[in-house]
Amino acid sequence: AQTVTQSQPEMSVQEAETVTLSCTYDTSENNYYLFWYKQPPSRQMILVIRQEAYKQQNATENRFSVNFQKAAKSFSLKISDSQLGDTAMYFCAFRSHTGKLIFGQGTTLQVKP
Amino acid sequence: DTGVSQNPRHKITKRGQNVTFRCDPISEHNRLYWYRQTLGQGPEFLTYFQNEAQLEKSRLLSDRFSAERPKGSFSTLEIQRTEQGDSAMYLCASEDTRGHEQYFGPGTRLTVT
């Protein structure tokens, strides 16, 4: 069975600085997708970034980028130039071949002014 | 298109009552997923549909839970004889099968008293 682990329950960063959120996963599949979702307090889940396992190039979306290490089964999210609006809970998710998403426990990120 | 919508947004019910939630996906997405999220945790998969066919159900989906997606459009999730342990946020997501990205609705928060 696939599992997703986020080992940092809470993190904080100063506004304008860079922060990295960690995620590891376990699977026997070779082709799959990984995602980071953001869930602001009392608001809905928003897709931040997507990575396809067959692509070696790390995905980038504006200030968000990932470090995908397939052999190590690691998928970290880097947020550059952190903004107050980045304060949220961040979930790492693995998409199984059947389509369902398996989520980690989440990391609460606080951006401080 | 305004994205995935869910109704109601909040539902308070007494233990033993039946409740039904509705999800309207993004119109061109043929896959629809239901997840359950308890406070401070990542969402857990419940079931999903491709068009009108229900293709996978989690063991979390006891026989008190039933989901339908008539005509492959909106979906309903019904919980019969609610229990306090059913209190959670119920999330719906629809998927763009080209990119395998799931987009979430705002959720229905269920409180069973």
Short mmCIF file of N, CA and C in Angstrom, two decimals, chain A residues 33 35 37 39 42-47 49-50 52 89 91 95-106, chain B residues 4 9 31 33 35 37 40-45 48 56 89 91 95 98-107:
data_model
loop_
_atom_site.label_atom_id
_atom_site.label_comp_id
_atom_site.label_asym_id
_atom_site.label_seq_id
_atom_site.Cartn_x
_atom_site.Cartn_y
_atom_site.Cartn_z
N TYR A 33 1.89 10.30 -10.17
CA TYR A 33 1.91 11.76 -10.05
C TYR A 33 1.99 12.13 -8.58
N PHE A 35 1.66 15.64 -5.94
CA PHE A 35 1.09 16.98 -5.87
C PHE A 35 1.38 17.61 -4.51
N TYR A 37 -0.74 20.43 -2.25
CA TYR A 37 -1.96 21.22 -2.11
C TYR A 37 -1.80 22.16 -0.93
N GLN A 39 -4.06 24.47 1.86
CA GLN A 39 -5.38 24.66 2.46
C GLN A 39 -5.31 25.78 3.48
N SER A 42 -9.81 27.51 7.12
CA SER A 42 -11.25 27.55 6.81
C SER A 42 -11.53 27.82 5.33
N ARG A 43 -10.59 27.49 4.49
CA ARG A 43 -10.83 27.68 3.06
C ARG A 43 -10.52 26.39 2.31
N GLN A 44 -10.84 26.38 1.02
CA GLN A 44 -10.76 25.12 0.31
C GLN A 44 -9.36 24.80 -0.17
N MET A 45 -9.16 23.54 -0.49
CA MET A 45 -7.89 22.99 -0.94
C MET A 45 -7.55 23.53 -2.34
N ILE A 46 -6.34 24.01 -2.47
CA ILE A 46 -5.90 24.59 -3.74
C ILE A 46 -4.68 23.82 -4.23
N LEU A 47 -4.69 23.45 -5.50
CA LEU A 47 -3.53 22.77 -6.09
C LEU A 47 -2.40 23.78 -6.28
N ILE A 49 1.17 22.61 -7.09
CA ILE A 49 2.14 22.17 -8.07
C ILE A 49 2.01 20.67 -8.30
N ARG A 50 2.39 20.23 -9.49
CA ARG A 50 2.28 18.82 -9.88
C ARG A 50 3.60 18.33 -10.44
N GLU A 52 5.21 14.82 -12.48
CA GLU A 52 5.02 13.50 -13.08
C GLU A 52 6.27 12.68 -12.85
N MET A 89 -2.10 25.28 5.64
CA MET A 89 -1.66 23.91 5.81
C MET A 89 -1.32 23.37 4.42
N PHE A 91 -0.36 20.07 2.07
CA PHE A 91 -0.45 18.62 1.98
C PHE A 91 0.29 18.11 0.76
N ARG A 95 -0.76 10.30 -6.28
CA ARG A 95 -1.89 9.80 -7.05
C ARG A 95 -1.60 8.37 -7.49
N SER A 96 -2.43 7.45 -6.97
CA SER A 96 -2.26 6.04 -7.34
C SER A 96 -2.72 5.82 -8.77
N HIS A 97 -2.39 4.64 -9.33
CA HIS A 97 -2.77 4.36 -10.72
C HIS A 97 -4.29 4.28 -10.88
N THR A 98 -5.01 4.05 -9.76
CA THR A 98 -6.47 4.02 -9.87
C THR A 98 -7.06 5.42 -9.86
N GLY A 99 -6.26 6.40 -9.45
CA GLY A 99 -6.73 7.78 -9.45
C GLY A 99 -6.87 8.41 -8.09
N LYS A 100 -7.07 7.62 -7.05
CA LYS A 100 -7.29 8.24 -5.75
C LYS A 100 -6.00 8.89 -5.26
N LEU A 101 -6.17 9.96 -4.49
CA LEU A 101 -5.05 10.65 -3.89
C LEU A 101 -4.84 10.13 -2.47
N ILE A 102 -3.58 9.93 -2.13
CA ILE A 102 -3.21 9.56 -0.78
C ILE A 102 -2.42 10.73 -0.21
N PHE A 103 -2.92 11.28 0.88
CA PHE A 103 -2.36 12.50 1.44
C PHE A 103 -1.47 12.21 2.63
N GLY A 104 -0.50 13.10 2.83
CA GLY A 104 0.26 13.11 4.07
C GLY A 104 -0.55 13.78 5.17
N GLN A 105 0.09 13.87 6.33
CA GLN A 105 -0.60 14.41 7.50
C GLN A 105 -0.68 15.93 7.50
N GLY A 106 0.09 16.55 6.61
CA GLY A 106 0.07 18.00 6.49
C GLY A 106 1.15 18.69 7.30
N VAL B 4 -15.64 23.52 -8.75
CA VAL B 4 -16.44 22.49 -8.08
C VAL B 4 -17.27 23.15 -6.98
N ARG B 9 -23.00 23.78 2.67
CA ARG B 9 -21.66 24.01 3.17
C ARG B 9 -21.52 23.52 4.60
N ARG B 31 -14.24 12.45 -14.09
CA ARG B 31 -14.00 11.74 -12.84
C ARG B 31 -14.37 12.61 -11.67
N TYR B 33 -14.43 12.50 -7.26
CA TYR B 33 -13.94 11.80 -6.07
C TYR B 33 -14.59 12.39 -4.81
N TYR B 35 -13.83 12.57 -0.60
CA TYR B 35 -12.87 12.38 0.47
C TYR B 35 -13.50 12.85 1.78
N GLN B 37 -12.29 14.52 5.60
CA GLN B 37 -11.17 15.14 6.30
C GLN B 37 -11.60 15.50 7.70
N GLY B 40 -7.32 18.80 11.32
CA GLY B 40 -5.88 18.68 11.44
C GLY B 40 -5.27 17.50 10.70
N GLN B 41 -6.07 16.80 9.92
CA GLN B 41 -5.57 15.63 9.18
C GLN B 41 -5.69 15.84 7.68
N GLY B 42 -5.00 15.00 6.93
CA GLY B 42 -5.15 15.03 5.49
C GLY B 42 -6.43 14.32 5.08
N PRO B 43 -6.97 14.67 3.92
CA PRO B 43 -8.17 13.99 3.43
C PRO B 43 -7.94 12.50 3.21
N GLU B 44 -8.99 11.73 3.41
CA GLU B 44 -8.95 10.28 3.17
C GLU B 44 -9.95 9.93 2.08
N PHE B 45 -9.51 9.13 1.15
CA PHE B 45 -10.35 8.74 0.02
C PHE B 45 -11.54 7.91 0.48
N TYR B 48 -14.88 6.92 -5.82
CA TYR B 48 -14.83 7.77 -6.99
C TYR B 48 -15.64 7.20 -8.14
N GLU B 56 -14.39 2.57 -7.45
CA GLU B 56 -13.63 2.14 -6.28
C GLU B 56 -14.27 2.70 -5.03
N MET B 89 -15.30 16.97 7.61
CA MET B 89 -15.50 17.73 6.37
C MET B 89 -15.53 16.72 5.23
N LEU B 91 -15.27 16.28 1.34
CA LEU B 91 -14.73 17.00 0.19
C LEU B 91 -15.02 16.26 -1.09
N GLU B 95 -11.69 15.66 -11.61
CA GLU B 95 -10.37 15.47 -12.21
C GLU B 95 -10.35 15.73 -13.70
N ARG B 98 -6.75 14.56 -18.47
CA ARG B 98 -5.56 14.79 -19.31
C ARG B 98 -4.36 15.05 -18.41
N GLY B 99 -4.57 15.83 -17.36
CA GLY B 99 -3.45 16.21 -16.51
C GLY B 99 -3.43 15.51 -15.17
N HIS B 100 -4.46 14.72 -14.90
CA HIS B 100 -4.57 13.98 -13.65
C HIS B 100 -4.58 14.90 -12.44
N GLU B 101 -5.05 16.12 -12.62
CA GLU B 101 -5.13 17.06 -11.51
C GLU B 101 -6.53 17.07 -10.94
N GLN B 102 -6.62 16.98 -9.63
CA GLN B 102 -7.92 17.01 -8.97
C GLN B 102 -8.16 18.38 -8.36
N TYR B 103 -9.34 18.92 -8.62
CA TYR B 103 -9.73 20.24 -8.13
C TYR B 103 -10.84 20.05 -7.10
N PHE B 104 -10.63 20.64 -5.95
CA PHE B 104 -11.52 20.41 -4.83
C PHE B 104 -12.59 21.49 -4.70
N GLY B 105 -13.75 21.05 -4.20
CA GLY B 105 -14.78 21.98 -3.81
C GLY B 105 -14.53 22.48 -2.40
N PRO B 106 -15.41 23.36 -1.91
CA PRO B 106 -15.22 23.95 -0.58
C PRO B 106 -15.54 22.99 0.56
N GLY B 107 -16.21 21.89 0.26
CA GLY B 107 -16.51 20.92 1.29
C GLY B 107 -17.85 21.15 1.98
#
